[in-house]
Each structure stands twice: as structure tokens, then as C-alpha cells.
C-alpha positions as semicolon CSV with decimal commas, in nm:
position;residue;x (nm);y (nm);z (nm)
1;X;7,723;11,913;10,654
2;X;7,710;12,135;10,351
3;X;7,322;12,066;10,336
4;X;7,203;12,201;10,626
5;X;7,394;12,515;10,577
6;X;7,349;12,546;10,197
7;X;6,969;12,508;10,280
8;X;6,972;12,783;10,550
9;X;7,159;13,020;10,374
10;X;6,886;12,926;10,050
11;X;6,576;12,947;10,269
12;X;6,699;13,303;10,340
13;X;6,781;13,442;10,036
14;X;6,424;13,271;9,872
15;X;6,259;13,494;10,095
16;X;6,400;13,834;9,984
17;X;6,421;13,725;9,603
18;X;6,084;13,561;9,619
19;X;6,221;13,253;9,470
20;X;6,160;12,858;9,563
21;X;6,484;12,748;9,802
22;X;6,562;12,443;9,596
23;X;6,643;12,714;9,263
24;X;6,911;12,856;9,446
25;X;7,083;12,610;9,592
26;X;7,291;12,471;9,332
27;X;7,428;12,858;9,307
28;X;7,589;12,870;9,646
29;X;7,898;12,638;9,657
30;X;8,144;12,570;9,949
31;X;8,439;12,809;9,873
32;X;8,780;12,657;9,801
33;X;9,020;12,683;10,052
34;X;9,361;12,920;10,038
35;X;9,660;12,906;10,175
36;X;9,711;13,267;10,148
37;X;9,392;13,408;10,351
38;X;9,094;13,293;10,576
39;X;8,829;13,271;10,294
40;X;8,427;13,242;10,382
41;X;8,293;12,909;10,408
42;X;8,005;12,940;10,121
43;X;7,936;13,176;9,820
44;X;7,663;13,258;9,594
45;X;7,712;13,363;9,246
46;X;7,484;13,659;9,144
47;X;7,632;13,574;8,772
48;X;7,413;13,231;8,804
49;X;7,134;13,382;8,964
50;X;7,066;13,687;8,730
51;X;7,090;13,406;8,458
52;X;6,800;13,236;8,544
53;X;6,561;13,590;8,581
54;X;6,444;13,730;8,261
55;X;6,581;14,076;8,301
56;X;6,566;14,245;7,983
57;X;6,825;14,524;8,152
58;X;7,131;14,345;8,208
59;X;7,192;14,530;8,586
60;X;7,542;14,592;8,701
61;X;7,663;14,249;8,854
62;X;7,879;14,421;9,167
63;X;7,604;14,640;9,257
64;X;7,310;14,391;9,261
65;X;7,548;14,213;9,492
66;X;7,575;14,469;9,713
67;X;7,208;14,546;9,723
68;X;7,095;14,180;9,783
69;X;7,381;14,128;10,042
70;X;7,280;14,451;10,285
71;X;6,868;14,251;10,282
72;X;7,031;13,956;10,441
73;X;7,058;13,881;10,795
74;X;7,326;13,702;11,019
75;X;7,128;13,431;11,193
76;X;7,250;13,111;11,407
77;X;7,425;12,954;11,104
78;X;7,520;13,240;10,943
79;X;7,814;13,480;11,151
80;X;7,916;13,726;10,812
81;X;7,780;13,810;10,514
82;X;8,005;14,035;10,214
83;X;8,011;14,103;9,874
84;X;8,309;13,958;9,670
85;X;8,368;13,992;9,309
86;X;8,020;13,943;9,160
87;X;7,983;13,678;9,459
88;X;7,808;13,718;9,800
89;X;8,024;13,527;10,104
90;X;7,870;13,357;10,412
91;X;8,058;13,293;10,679
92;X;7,915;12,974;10,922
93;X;7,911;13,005;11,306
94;X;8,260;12,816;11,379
95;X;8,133;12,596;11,637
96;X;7,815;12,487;11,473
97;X;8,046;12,401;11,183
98;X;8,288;12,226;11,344
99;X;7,998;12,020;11,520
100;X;7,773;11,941;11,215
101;X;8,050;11,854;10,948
102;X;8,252;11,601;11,209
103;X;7,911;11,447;11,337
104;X;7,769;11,428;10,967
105;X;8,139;11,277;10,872
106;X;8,084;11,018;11,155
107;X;7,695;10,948;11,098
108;X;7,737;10,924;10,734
109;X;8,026;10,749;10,696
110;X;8,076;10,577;10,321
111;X;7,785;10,772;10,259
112;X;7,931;11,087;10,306
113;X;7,875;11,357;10,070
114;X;7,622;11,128;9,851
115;X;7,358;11,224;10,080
116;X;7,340;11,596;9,970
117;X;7,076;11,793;9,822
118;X;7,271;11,803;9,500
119;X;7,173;11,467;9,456
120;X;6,828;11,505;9,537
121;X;6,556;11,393;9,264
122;X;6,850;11,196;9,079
123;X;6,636;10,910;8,958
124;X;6,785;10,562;9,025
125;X;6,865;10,406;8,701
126;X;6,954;10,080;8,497
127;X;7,335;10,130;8,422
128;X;7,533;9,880;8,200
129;X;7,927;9,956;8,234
130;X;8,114;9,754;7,951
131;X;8,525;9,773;8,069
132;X;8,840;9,604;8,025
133;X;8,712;9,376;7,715
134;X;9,078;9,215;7,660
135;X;9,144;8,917;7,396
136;X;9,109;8,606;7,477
137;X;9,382;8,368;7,430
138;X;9,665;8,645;7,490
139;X;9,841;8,746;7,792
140;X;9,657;9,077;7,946
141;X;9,801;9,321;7,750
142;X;9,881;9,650;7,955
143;X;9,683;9,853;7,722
144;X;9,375;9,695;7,878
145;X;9,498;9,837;8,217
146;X;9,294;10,207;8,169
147;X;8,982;10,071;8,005
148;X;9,019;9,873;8,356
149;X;9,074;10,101;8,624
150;X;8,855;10,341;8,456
151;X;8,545;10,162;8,406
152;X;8,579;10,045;8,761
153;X;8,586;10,422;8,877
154;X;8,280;10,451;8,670
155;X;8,085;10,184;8,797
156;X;8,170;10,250;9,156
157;X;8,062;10,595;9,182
158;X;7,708;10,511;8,991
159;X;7,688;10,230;9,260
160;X;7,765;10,484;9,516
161;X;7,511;10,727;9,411
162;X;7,224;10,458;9,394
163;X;7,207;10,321;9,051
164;X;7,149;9,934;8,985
165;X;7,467;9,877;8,779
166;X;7,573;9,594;8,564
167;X;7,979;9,570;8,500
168;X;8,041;9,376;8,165
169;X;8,382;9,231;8,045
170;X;8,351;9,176;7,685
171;X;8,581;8,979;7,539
172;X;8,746;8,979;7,228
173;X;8,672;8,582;7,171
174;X;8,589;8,509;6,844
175;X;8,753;8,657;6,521
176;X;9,055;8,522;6,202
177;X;9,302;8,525;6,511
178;X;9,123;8,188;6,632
179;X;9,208;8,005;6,300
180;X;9,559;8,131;6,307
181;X;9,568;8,023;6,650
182;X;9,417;7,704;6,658
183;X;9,615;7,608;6,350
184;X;9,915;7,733;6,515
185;X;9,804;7,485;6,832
186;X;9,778;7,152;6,604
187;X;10,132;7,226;6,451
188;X;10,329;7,375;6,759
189;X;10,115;7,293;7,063
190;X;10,233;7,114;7,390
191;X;9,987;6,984;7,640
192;X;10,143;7,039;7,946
193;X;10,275;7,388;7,860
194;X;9,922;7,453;7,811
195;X;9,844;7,342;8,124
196;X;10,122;7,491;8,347
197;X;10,113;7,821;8,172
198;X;9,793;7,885;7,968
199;X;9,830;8,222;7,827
200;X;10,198;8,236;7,792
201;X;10,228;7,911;7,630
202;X;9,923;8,059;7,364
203;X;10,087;8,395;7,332
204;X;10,443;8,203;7,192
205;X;10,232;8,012;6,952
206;X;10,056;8,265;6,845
207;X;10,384;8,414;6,770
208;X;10,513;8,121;6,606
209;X;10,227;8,056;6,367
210;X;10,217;8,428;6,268
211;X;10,614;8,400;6,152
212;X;10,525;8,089;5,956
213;X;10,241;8,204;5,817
214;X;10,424;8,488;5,669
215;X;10,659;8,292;5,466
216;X;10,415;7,950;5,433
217;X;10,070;8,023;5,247
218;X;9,944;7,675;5,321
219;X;9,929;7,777;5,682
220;X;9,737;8,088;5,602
221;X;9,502;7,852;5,444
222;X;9,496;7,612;5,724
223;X;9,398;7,910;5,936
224;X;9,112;8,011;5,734
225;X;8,973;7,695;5,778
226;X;8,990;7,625;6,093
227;X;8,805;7,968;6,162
228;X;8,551;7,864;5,858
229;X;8,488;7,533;6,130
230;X;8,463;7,702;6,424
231;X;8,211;8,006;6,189
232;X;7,991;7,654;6,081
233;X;8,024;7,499;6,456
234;X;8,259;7,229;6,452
235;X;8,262;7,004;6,737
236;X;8,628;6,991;6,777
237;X;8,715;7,333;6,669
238;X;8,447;7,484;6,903
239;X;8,589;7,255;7,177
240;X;8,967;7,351;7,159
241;X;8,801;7,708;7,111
242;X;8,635;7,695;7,428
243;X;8,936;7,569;7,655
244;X;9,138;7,850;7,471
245;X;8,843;8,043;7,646
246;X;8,768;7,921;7,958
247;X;9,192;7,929;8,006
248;X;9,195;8,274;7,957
249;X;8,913;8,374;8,174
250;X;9,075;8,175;8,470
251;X;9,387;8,393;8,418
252;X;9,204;8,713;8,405
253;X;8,982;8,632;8,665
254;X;9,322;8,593;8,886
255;X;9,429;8,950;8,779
256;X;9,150;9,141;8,826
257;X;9,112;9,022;9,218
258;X;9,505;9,186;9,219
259;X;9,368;9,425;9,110
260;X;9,030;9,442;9,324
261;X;8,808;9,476;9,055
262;X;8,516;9,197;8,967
263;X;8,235;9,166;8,672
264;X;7,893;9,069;8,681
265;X;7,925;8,917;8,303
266;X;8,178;8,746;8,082
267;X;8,024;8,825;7,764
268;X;8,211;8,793;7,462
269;X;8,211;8,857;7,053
270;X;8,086;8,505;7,038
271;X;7,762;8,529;7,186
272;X;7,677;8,719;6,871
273;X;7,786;8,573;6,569
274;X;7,465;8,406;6,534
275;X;7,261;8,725;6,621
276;X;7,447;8,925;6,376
277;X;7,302;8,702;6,142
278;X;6,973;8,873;6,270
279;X;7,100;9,223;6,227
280;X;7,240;9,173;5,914
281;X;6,841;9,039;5,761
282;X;6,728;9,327;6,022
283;X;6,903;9,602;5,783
284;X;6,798;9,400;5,486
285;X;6,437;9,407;5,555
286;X;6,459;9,782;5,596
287;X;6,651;9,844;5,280
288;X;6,948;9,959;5,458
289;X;7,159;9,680;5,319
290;X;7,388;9,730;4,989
291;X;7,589;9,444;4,848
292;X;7,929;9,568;4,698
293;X;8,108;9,435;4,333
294;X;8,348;9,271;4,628
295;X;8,042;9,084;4,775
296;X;8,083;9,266;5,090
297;X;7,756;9,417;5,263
298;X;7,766;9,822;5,359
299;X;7,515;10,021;5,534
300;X;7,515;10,432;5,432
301;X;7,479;10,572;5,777
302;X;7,409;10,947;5,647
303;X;7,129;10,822;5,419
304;X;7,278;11,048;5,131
305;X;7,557;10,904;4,995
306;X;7,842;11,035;5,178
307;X;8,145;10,823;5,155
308;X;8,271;10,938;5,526
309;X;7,967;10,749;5,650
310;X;7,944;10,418;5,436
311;X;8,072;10,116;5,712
312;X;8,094;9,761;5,628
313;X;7,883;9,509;5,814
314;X;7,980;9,216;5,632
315;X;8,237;9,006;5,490
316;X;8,209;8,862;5,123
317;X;8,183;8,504;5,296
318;X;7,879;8,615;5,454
319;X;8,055;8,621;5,822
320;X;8,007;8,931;6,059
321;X;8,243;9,188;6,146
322;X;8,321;9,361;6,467
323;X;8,053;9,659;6,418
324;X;7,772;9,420;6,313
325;X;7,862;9,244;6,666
326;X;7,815;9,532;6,871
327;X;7,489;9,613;6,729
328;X;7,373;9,273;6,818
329;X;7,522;9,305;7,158
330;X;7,344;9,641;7,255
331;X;7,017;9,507;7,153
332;X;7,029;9,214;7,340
333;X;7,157;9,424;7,662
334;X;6,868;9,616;7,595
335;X;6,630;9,285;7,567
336;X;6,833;9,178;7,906
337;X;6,861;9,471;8,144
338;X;6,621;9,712;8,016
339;X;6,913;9,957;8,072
340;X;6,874;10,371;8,112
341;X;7,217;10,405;7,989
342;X;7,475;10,217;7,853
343;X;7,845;10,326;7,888
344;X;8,155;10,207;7,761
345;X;8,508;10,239;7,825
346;X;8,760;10,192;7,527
347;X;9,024;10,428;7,397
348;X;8,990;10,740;7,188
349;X;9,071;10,554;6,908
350;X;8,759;10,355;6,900
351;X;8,579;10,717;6,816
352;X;8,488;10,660;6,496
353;X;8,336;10,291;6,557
354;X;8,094;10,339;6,872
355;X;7,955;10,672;6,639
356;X;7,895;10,413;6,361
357;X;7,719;10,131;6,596
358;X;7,531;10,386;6,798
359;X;7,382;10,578;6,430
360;X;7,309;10,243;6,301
361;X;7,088;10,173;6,623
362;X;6,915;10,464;6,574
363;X;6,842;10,448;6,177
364;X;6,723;10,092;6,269
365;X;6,493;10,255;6,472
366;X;6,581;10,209;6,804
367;X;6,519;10,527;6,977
368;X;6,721;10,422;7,276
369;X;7,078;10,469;7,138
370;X;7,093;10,814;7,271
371;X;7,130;10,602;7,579
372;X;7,424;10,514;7,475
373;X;7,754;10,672;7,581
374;X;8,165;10,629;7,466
375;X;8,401;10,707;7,729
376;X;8,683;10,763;7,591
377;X;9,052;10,801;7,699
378;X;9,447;10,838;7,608
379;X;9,691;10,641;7,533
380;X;9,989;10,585;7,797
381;X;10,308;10,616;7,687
382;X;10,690;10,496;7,822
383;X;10,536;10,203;8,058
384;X;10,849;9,975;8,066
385;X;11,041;9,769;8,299
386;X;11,349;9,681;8,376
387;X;11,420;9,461;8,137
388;X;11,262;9,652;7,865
389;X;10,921;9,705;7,658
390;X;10,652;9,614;7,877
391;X;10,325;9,425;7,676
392;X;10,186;9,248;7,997
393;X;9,963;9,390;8,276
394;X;10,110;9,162;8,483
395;X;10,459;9,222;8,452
396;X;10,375;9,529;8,559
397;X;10,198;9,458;8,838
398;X;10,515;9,253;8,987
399;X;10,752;9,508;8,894
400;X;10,519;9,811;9,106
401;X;10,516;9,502;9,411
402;X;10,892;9,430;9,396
403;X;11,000;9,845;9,366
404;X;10,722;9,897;9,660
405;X;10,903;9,663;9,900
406;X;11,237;9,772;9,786
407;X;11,112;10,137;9,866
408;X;10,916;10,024;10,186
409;X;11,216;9,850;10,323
410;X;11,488;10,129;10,271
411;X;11,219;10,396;10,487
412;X;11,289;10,346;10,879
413;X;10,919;10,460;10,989
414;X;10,803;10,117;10,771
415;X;10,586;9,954;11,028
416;X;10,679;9,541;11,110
417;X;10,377;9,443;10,867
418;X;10,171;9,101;10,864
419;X;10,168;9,078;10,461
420;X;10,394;9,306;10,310
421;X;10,314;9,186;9,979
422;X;9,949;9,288;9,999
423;X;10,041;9,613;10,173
424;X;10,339;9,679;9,899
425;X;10,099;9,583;9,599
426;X;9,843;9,824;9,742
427;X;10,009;10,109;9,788
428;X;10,185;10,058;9,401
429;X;9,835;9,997;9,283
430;X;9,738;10,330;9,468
431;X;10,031;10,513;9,252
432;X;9,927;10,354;8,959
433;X;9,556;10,456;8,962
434;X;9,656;10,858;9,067
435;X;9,935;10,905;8,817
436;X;9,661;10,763;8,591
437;X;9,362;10,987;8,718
438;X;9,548;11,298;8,749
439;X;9,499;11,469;8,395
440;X;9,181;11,456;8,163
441;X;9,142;11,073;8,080
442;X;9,120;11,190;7,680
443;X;9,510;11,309;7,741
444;X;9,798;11,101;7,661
445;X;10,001;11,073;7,927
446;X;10,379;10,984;7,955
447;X;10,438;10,696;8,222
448;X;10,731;10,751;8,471
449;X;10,792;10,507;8,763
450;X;11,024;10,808;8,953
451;X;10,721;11,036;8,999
452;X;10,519;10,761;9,091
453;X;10,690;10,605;9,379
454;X;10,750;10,947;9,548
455;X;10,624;10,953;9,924
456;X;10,586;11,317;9,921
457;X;10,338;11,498;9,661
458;X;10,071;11,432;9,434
459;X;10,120;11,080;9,444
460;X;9,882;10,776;9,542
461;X;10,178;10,652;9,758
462;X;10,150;11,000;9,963
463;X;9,739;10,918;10,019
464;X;9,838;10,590;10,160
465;X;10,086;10,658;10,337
466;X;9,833;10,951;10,506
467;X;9,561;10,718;10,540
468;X;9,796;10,495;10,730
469;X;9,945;10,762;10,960
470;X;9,607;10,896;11,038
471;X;9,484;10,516;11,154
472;X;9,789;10,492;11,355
473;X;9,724;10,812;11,566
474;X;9,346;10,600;11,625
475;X;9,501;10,286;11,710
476;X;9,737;10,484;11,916
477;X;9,518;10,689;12,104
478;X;9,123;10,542;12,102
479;X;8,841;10,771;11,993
480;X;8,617;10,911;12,258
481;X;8,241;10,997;12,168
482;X;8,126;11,248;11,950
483;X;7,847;11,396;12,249
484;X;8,221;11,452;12,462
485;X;8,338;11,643;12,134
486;X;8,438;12,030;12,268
487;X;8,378;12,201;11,933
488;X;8,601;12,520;12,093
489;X;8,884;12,294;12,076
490;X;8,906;12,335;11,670
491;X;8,946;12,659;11,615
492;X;9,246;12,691;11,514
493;X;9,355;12,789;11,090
494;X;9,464;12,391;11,035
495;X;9,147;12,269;11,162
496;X;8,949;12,535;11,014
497;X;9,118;12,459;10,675
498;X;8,990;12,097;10,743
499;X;8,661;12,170;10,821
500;X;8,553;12,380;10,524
501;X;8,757;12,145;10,264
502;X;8,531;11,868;10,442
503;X;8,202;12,129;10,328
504;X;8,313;12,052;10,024
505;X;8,294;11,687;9,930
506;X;7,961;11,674;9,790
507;X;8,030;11,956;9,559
508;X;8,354;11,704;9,412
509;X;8,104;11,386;9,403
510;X;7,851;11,605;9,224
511;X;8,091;11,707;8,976
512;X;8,269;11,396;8,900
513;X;7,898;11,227;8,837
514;X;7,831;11,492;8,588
515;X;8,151;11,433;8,362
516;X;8,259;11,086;8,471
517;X;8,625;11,249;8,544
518;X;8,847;11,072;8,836
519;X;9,075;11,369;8,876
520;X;8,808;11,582;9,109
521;X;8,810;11,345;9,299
522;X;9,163;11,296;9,281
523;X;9,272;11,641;9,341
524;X;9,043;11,680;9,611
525;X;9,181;11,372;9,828
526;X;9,540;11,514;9,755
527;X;9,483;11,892;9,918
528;X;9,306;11,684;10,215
529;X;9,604;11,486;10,267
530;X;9,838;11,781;10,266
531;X;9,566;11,986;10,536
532;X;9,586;11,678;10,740
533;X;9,975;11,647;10,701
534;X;10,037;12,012;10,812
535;X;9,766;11,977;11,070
536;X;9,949;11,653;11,212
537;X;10,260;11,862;11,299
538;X;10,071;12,160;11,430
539;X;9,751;12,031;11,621
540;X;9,949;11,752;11,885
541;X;9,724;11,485;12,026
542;X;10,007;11,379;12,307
543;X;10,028;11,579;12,599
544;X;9,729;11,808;12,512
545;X;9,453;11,853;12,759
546;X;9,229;11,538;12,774
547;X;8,935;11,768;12,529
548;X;9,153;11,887;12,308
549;X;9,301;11,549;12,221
550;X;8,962;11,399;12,226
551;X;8,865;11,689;11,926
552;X;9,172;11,700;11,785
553;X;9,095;11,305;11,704
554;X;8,815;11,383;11,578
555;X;8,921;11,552;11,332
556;X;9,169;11,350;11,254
557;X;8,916;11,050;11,213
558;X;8,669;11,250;11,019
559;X;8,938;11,279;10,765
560;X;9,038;10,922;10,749
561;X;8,686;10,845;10,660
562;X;8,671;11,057;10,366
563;X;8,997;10,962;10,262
564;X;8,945;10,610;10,247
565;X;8,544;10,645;10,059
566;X;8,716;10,840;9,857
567;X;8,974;10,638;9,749
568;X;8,795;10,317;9,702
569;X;8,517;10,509;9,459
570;X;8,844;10,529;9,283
571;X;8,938;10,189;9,297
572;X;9,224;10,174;9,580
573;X;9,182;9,946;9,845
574;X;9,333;10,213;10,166
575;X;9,613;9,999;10,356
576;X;9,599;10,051;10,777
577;X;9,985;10,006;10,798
578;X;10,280;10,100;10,581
């Protein structure tokens, strides 16, 4: 793979610039491919490596090149050496790549690409992943969907790469929505609704008891006093609390295994209204507390005054708020899991908030809330169904199954399948996650279900239907041994193409950990899928001499495999028929 040649061509060049090997290697990267013109396989950047030599004289880039280019050698891995702009180009022996990147492929398998020397000396870590987090007691709301998909990207690659990694779901579960909502149960609750359709039943109450509450103040008062009960820990409030809970959790727990995605921990606002308590004597013992003429409780986070950075921590009833519950929830994490870093996944309009709880942490003195990180991301815009304004994950996720089979069952190359539903949810899923993953995850996007059905493109449809095709020409045709494997066989531009986009997986992976972006990743597995689509109607496997079928599937395989580690590090389970 990439290793072995990045560390040959490194090994080479440390000996002429008198530098350690493992310097230079992260300046030589596998070189994109074109579709215009055969392009070398790696290339170093002499911009990178003049960067990290104090050279008071700032030598001409092109001709420092040049001169470093004409002391290196061709050798057994390397075949060419030239200059490019401020870049030197190595070209690898054809048959010793073809050899090492299909047998690494094979040996490697979901490890592919994690094993590379980019990676090396990347200590393993304590990583908690908070995701999802919806409110309890209402229907999955699709707004939920990217925190979803997104922390599950995130967790799977630092899984991939090593790191012990806790996934959190924490729930909005406690809150003045549980005394309008409990209130709203007592007056316009059925039993058996309840039970036969848990959050939908909840969600039209909730409704309800809003709409009165608007015109009734008695019921606004009601409300407050239920949540005062459940805030003092009444028996019966707490109990028809916790069905409310447990309900929802059940229904969740349902969606997310649609949607292939599980969590180590329900954890929940709850847990920590008593240990906000805690925080809130915490800031008082250290003077950071100031009572306002309202009664409220405010903590200056710039330590100077500034009105920008005052945030409340309590109410004048002496109950918590939302921030004073996250601070209570990262220290106990801490106190828990001992974490290295702490991520989590809300949208960009949660900014402001996770700047507040992660300053507070550190004026209360605890040093590790540089640990802590805010991904954030856009909002999606236009996701509706047929019958209008969509609110509900769900009724999205029927709408993608239902337009999949429709789609599925007007193609004629649809294969007779054992569970269509699973395969048709799948692939939609698939579509969902890429249209999703494409852009920066801070953009807004605007939702369309036309692009994201297409077959042909940059679509998640397109990878499975790839993935599929590819596992068809295995089923079709077996897979000989990779000692039979005739590397002259692959010489051709398709496979080439193949071979060197292969080189570059790692580089992706490498990248991706760095920013925590999906779309690397994304974009990558989309130009592989088009190589191996054009390379499908070029390089035939029927009626081709018995060794250059045998490579030919190779290939072919080799590309599966990466397609479908690098698809479920994105979250898409990679269907075998379609």
C-alpha cells in the first residue's frame, strides 16, 4: 500500500537531505487522479519541506526542485522521478503496485487504510460522542436526523482508528414542557391510545394542552405545578414522568436500529437536576455567583463586566436551567469515563451555549474543558412529503422506503430480492446520508428528493447500486487466489486509474480524522465508483483468458472492499443485491 512506497521513496530522500524518514513522510502524498493525463503515483512538496528548514534565504522553489530531484535514484519501487510545479513526482514500478495495493486491500480488509504510517504514534484515547439528544415525550422530530447520522460518522471513524469510544444520547427529559404535558395527560389523556401509539398519542396532547393553555390561565397554573411536583419528587408525578420516558425511549430505540445506529447511554437532563444543585453552591463558594433584583442567579463569564458574557444559571424559584445542566453533566462524564475528549454534535445554533458551558468549566477551574469540542452543523431546508410539511423522522423514513421500491420496481436490471424492504430502506438511507455529507456540515443545505433518488451521479443510490454490481460479478464468477494474481494483466489506464485512487485511501481517512468532515470520505467513494463503473465496461471478465479474468476480479474485489469500509464509517449498511 501507500506505506511501503511512501516509506521507500522517504528513506531515500532522508539520505540526500540528511533528514529522519518519518519528517518527510507526511510531505509526499498519493497524487489525485485525472481524467485528462497519466499523472505520477506520489509527490513531494518542496513548499512543505523548505518550511520546516530554517533557511534565512528563501531559495527559488522550482529550482531547489530540480536540484534535489537530479540526487535521486530510480530503484525497485521507484520507475520515474520529475520535477512538477514546486513538486517532485515518483512514479511506482506498475507491477509492484498493482501487487502490493490489491494484496494489502485483501490482507487488510476493514482495516484498510487505518493501518498507515499517518496514523502512527496516534495515541489511543477516551472519546465521549454525545448525538441525537431528541425530547422525550415527542415524536422524533426530523431535525434530530443530522445530529444523528453525524455523530454516528463521528464515532465510527474514532472506533475505526482505535479509540475507546462512548456514544451518548442525551435526552431532553426534564424541563416546564413536563408540567404542561402531564397536566395536559390528566385532562385529555386516554389509556389505550397511550398504549397503542405512545408518542403520537403524547405529541396531540401536547398540542391540545398548549391551545388551552393559551386562552385558560388556570391550566398554565396547573402546569407549573405539576412541574413544581415532579422539581420536589412526587411519587405520582415522577411515576407518570417516567412511563412518559421509558415510552419514548422504546420508540427511539425502534428508530435508530432503522436506522443502524445504537448508544452506549441513555442519559438525560434529569440525571442532573439534583447535581446542578451542586454546581450552582460550586460557583457560590467561588464567588462566581450574583443574585439579580429578579431573584435569578448569573455567572459573568469574562470576569469584567461585559454584558455579552453574563449567562443565567438559575431560575428565581431556585430550579436549574439548561446551561447549569450541562455543566453538571460534563463533570460527571469526566468523574465516569475519565475522557481525553469530549465531542458533541448539535446545530450551529447551539454556538453561543456550548462556549458558555465550556468557559464556565474552565473559570471553575477545571482545566480539562479544552477537551471539550462543539461540532457543529446546518440546518436542512425543504424536507417534505407528499402530503406536506414533514416534522417526523419517521415519516420520512417510510416515504424514502415506499419511493425506493417504487423506483426499484420500475428498473428492469432490479434483481428478484429476498427482503425488498430492507434492501429499498437501505439504499434510501444510503441517499439520505450522501446528499447530507456532500457539502461542509456548517452549510445549510436545501433538501430535494429528485437529486436524491438518481441512479446515476453523486448520489448514495449510485454507491449502492456499484457495490451491488461489483458483488454480483463475485458471485458470478468466484475469486481465485491472490499468489495466482498475474499483476501484467492490469495494466491497462482503467485499472491503473484504480490502483493509484486505491494509494490514496489513507490520505482521505487521515484527513477526515483531522476535521471530523464526512464529505472526504464521501467524495472519495464517489470517483471510485465512477473508475470502477467505466472500468466494468472496458476491462470484461467473460470470455477473457482464464489470468486476466482472475486479475481483472481482483480488482474488481479490491474495490468492493473499500467501498463497503468506507461506507459503513459513514453509516450505510452496503446492500449485496438491488
Amino acid at each position: 500500500m501507500a506505506c511501503r512506497f511512501r516509506r521507500s521513496i522517504a528513506s531515500q530522500l532522508s539520505r540526500v537531505l540528511d533528514l529522519p524518514p518519518e519528517n518527510l513522510i507526511k510531505s509526499i502524498s498519493a497524487v489525485p487522479i485525472s481524467r485528462k493525463e497519466e499523472v505520477a503515483d506520489f509527490q513531494l512538496s518542496v513548499d512543505s519541506l523548505l518550511e520546516n528548514r530554517n533557511d534565512p534565504l528563501k531559495p527559488d522553489i522550482q529550482v531547489q526542485a530540480k536540484k534535489l530531484a537530479e540526487k535521486l535514484k530510480c530503484d525497485t519501487v521507484v520507475s520515474e522521478i520529475s520535477t512538477g510545479p514546486r513538486t517532485i513526482n515518483f512514479k511506482i514500478n506498475r507491477e509492484l503496485l498493482t501487487k502490493e495495493v490489491l494484496q494489502q486491500v485483501i490482507e487488510d480488509g476493514s482495516k484498510y487504510g487505518l493501518k498507515s504510517e499517518l496514523f502512527s504514534g496516534l495515541p489511543q484515547m477516551k472519546i465521549v460522542v454525545e448525538f441525537s439528544s431528541p425530547n422525550v415525550a415527542k415524536k422524533f422530530h426530523v431535525g434530530h436526523l443530522r445530529s444523528t447520522i453525524i455523530g454516528n460518522f463521528i464515532a465510527n471513524l474514532k472506533e475505526a482508528l482505535g479509540h475507546q469510544v462512548t456514544r451518548i444520547n442525551y435526552l431532553g427529559d426534564w424541563g416546564m414542557q413536563f408540567g404542561l404535558l402531564g397536566t395536559g395527560f390528566q385532562l385529555f389523556g386516554y389509556e389505550e391510545k397511550l398504549q397503542s401509539n405512545p408518542l403520537q398519542h403524547l405529541f396531540e396532547v401536547y398540542v391540545q394542552v398548549n391551545k388551552e393553555a393559551a386562552d385558560n390561565k388556570n391550566i398554565a397554573k396547573l402546569a407549573h405545578e405539576f412541574f413544581q411536583q415532579l422539581e420536589l419528587g412526587d411519587i405520582q408525578a415522577l411515576s407518570l414522568w417516567q412511563r412518559f420516558r421509558d415510552l419514548s425511549i422504546e420508540e427511539y430505540i425502534r428508530i435508530y436500529q432503522r436506522l443502524g445506529i445504537y448508544f452506549d447511554e441513555y442519559s438525560g437532563e434529569s440525571f442532573y437536576r439534583e447535581k446542578s444543585q451542586e454546581v450552582l453552591k460550586l460557583l457560590d463558594s467561588k464567588g462566581l455567583l450574583q443574585k439579580t433584583i429578579k431573584g435569578t442567579a448569573v455567572v459573568d463569564l469574562s470576569g469584567n463586566g461585559d454584558p455579552s458574557s453574563i449567562c443565567t444559571v438559575m431560575r428565581s424559584d431556585g430550579t436549574s436551567l439548561y446551561t447549569t445542566r450541562d455543566v453538571a453533566a460534563a463533570i460527571d462524564r469526566m468523574d465516569k469515563y475519565n475522557f481525553d475528549t469530549m465531542i458533541y454534535v448539535t446545530d450551529k445554533g447551539q454556538k453561543k451555549h456550548f462556549q458558555q458551558v465550556f468557559q464556565m468549566l474552565k473559570i471553575m477551574g477545571y482545566d480539562w474543558a479544552e477537551r471539550c469540542q462543539h461540532v457543529p452543523f446546518g440546518v436542512v431546508q425543504g424536507m417534505k412529503t407528499r402530503r406536506g410539511d414533514v416534522t417526523f423522522l419517521e415519516d420520512v423514513l417510510n416515504e424514502i422506503r415506499l419511493r425506493m421500491l417504487q423506483n426499484m420496481a420500475s428498473i428492469k436490471t432490479t434483481k428478484e430480492l429476498e427482503n425488498p424492504q430492507e434492501t429499498a430502506e437501505r439504499v434510501g438511507l444510503a441517499a439520505l446520508i450522501i446528499q447530507d455529507f456532500r457539502g461542509l456540515l456548517l452549510s445549510d443545505y436545501q433538501f430535494s428528493w429528485d437529486r436524491v433518488f438518481q441512479s446515476r451521479g453523486d448520489t448514495g443510490v449510485f454507491l449502492q447500486y456499484t457495490h451491488a454490481r461489483l458483488h454480483s460479478l463475485e458471485e458470478t464468477f468466484g475469486c481465485g487466489y491472490l499468489n495466482n494474481l498475474n499483476t501484467g494483466c492490469l495494466q491497462e489506464p482503467q485499472s491503473i486509474s484504480i490502483l493509484q485512487h486505491l494509494l490514496r485511501f489513507d490520505e482521505v481517512l487521515f484527513r477526515s480524522s483531522q476535521d471530523l468532515q464526512p464529505r472526504h470520505i464521501v467524495s472519495y467513494l464517489l470517483t471510485l465508483s465512477h473508475l470502477a463503473a467505466v472500468a466494468h465496461k472496458t476491462l470484461q471478465i467473460k470470455d477473457s483468458p482464464p489470468d486476466v479474468a482472475g486479475a481483472r476480479l481482483h480488482l474488481f474485489k479490491a474495490v468492493r472492499s473499500v467501498l463497503a469500509h468506507g461506507m459503513k464509517l459513514l453509516g450505510i449498511i452496503p446492500v449485496y443485491r438491488m
